[in-house]
PDB file of C-alpha atoms in Angstrom:
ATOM      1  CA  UNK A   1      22.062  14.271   0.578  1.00 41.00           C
ATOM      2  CA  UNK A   2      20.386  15.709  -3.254  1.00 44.00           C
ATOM      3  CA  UNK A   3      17.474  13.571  -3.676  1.00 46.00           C
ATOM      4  CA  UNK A   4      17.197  11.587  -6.388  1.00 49.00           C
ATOM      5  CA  UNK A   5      15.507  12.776 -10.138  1.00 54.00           C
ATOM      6  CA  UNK A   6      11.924  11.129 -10.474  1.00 59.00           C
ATOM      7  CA  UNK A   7      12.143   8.654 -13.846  1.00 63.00           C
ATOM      8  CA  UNK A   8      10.499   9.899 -16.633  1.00 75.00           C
ATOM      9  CA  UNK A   9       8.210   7.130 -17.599  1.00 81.00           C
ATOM     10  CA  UNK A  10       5.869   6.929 -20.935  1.00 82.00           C
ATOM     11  CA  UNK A  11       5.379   4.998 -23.732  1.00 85.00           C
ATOM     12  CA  UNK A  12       8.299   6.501 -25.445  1.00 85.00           C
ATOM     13  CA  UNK A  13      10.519   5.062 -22.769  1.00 82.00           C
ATOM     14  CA  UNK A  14      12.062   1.649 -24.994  1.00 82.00           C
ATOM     15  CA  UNK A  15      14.974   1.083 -22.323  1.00 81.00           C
ATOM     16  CA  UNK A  16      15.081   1.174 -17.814  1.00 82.00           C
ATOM     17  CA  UNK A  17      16.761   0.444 -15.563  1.00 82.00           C
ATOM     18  CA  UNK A  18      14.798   0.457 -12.188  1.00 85.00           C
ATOM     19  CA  UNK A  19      17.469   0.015  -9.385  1.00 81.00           C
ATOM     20  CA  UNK A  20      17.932   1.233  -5.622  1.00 82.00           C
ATOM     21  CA  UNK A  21      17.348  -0.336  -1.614  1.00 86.00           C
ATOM     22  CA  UNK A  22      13.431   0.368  -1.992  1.00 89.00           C
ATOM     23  CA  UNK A  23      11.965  -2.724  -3.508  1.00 89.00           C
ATOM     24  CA  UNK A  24       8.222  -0.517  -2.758  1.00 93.00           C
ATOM     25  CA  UNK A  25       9.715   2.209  -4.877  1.00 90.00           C
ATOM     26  CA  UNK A  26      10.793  -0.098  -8.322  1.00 89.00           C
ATOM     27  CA  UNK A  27       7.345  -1.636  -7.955  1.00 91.00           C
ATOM     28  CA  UNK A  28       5.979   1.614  -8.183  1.00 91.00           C
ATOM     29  CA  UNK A  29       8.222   2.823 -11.117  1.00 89.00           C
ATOM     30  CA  UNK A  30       7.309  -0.523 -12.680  1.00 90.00           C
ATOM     31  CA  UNK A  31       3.711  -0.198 -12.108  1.00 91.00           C
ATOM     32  CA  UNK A  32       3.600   3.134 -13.451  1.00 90.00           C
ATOM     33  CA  UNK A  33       5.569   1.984 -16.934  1.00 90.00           C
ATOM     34  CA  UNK A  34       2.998  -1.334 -17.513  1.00 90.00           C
ATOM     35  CA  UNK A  35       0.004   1.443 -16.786  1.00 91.00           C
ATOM     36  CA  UNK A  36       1.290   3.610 -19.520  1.00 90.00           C
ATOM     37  CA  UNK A  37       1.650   0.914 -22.178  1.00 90.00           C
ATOM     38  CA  UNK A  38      -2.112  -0.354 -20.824  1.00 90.00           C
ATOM     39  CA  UNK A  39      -3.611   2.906 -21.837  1.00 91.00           C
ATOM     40  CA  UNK A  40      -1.553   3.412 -24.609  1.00 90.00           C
ATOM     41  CA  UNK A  41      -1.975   0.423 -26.283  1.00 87.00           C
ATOM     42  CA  UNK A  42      -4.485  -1.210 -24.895  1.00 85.00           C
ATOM     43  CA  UNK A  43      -3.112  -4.643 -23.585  1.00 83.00           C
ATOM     44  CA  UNK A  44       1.010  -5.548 -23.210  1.00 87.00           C
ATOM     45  CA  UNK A  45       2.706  -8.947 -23.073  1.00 89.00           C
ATOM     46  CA  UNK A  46       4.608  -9.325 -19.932  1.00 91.00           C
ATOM     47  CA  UNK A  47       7.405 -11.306 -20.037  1.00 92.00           C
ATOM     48  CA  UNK A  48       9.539 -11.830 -16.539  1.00 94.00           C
ATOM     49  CA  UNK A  49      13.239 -13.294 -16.388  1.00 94.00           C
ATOM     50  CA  UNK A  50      14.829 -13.933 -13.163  1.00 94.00           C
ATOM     51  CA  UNK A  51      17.856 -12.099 -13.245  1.00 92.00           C
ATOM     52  CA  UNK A  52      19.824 -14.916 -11.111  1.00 92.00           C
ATOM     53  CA  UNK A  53      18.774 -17.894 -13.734  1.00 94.00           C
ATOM     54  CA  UNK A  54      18.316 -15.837 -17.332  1.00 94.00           C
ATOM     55  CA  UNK A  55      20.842 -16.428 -19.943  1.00 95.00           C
ATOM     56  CA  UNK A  56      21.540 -13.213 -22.627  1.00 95.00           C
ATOM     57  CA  UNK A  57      20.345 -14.823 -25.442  1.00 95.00           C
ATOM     58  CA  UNK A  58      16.675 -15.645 -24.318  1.00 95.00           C
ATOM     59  CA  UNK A  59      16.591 -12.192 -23.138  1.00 94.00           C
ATOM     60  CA  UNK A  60      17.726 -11.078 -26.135  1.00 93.00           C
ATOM     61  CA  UNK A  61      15.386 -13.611 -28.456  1.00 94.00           C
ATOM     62  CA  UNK A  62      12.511 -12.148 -25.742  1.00 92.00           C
ATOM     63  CA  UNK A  63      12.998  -8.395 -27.065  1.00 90.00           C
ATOM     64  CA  UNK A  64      14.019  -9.313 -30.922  1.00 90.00           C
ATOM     65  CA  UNK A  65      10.344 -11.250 -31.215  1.00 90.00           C
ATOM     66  CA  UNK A  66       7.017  -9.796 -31.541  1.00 84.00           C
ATOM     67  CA  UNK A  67       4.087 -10.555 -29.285  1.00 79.00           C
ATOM     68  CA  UNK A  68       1.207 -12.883 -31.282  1.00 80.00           C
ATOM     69  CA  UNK A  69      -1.356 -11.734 -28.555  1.00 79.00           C
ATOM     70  CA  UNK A  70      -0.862  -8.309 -28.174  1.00 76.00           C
ATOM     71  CA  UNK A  71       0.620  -5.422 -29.553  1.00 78.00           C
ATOM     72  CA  UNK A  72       3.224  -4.444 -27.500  1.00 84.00           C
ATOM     73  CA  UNK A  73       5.442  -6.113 -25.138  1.00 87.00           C
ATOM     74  CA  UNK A  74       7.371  -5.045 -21.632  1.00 90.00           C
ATOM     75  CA  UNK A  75      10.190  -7.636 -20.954  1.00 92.00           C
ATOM     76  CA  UNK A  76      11.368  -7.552 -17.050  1.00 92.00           C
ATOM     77  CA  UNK A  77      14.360  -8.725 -15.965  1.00 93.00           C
ATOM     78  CA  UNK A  78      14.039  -9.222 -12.156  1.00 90.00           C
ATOM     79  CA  UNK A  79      16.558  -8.811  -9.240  1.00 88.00           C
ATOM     80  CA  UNK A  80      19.315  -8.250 -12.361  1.00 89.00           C
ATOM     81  CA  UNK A  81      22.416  -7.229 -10.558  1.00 88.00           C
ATOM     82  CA  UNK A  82      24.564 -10.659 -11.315  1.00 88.00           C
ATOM     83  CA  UNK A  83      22.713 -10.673 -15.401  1.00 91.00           C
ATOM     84  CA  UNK A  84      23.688  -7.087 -15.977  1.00 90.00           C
ATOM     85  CA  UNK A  85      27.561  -7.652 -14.151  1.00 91.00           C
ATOM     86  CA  UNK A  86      27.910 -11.338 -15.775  1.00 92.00           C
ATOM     87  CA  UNK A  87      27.008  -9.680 -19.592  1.00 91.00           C
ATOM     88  CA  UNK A  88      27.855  -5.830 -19.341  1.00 90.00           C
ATOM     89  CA  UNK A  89      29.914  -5.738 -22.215  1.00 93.00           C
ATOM     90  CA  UNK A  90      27.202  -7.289 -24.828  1.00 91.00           C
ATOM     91  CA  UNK A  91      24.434  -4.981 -23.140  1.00 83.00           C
TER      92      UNK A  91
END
């Protein structure tokens, strides 16, 4: 079996999707990508949707507004299998 490509994670990265068996390993990608945007710009707002419960438009409201405390911010959607399958056509 090829193993898998290694994500290429900065601060240039404005779109990923973490996804495989290995909950360890997408913590780790994750980690790495709020890391980044900590040294890069110096503080990010976090903002965490559960996948199960999160409708498209507050997800989409999340990454249309700015931050008011910091200057950049990371929005997660968690466990997103059923979000991304219920609205793949307006993502």
């Amino acid at each position: 079996m090829a193993k898998a490509k290694a994500a290429d994670i900065s601060t240039k990265t404005r779109f990923l999707v973490l996804y495989g068996p290995e909950a360890v390993v997408r913590r780790g990608y994750m980690d790495t990508m709020r890391a980044a945007l900590d040294e890069e710009y110096g503080g990010v707002h976090i903002v965490e949707c559960e996948g199960k419960t999160a409708q498209l438009a507050d997800v989409l409201d999340e990454l249309r507004t700015y931050s008011l405390m910091m200057s950049y911010k990371l929005v997660i959607v968690t466990e997103a299998d059923d979000f991304v399958k219920q609205h793949r056509a307006s993502l």
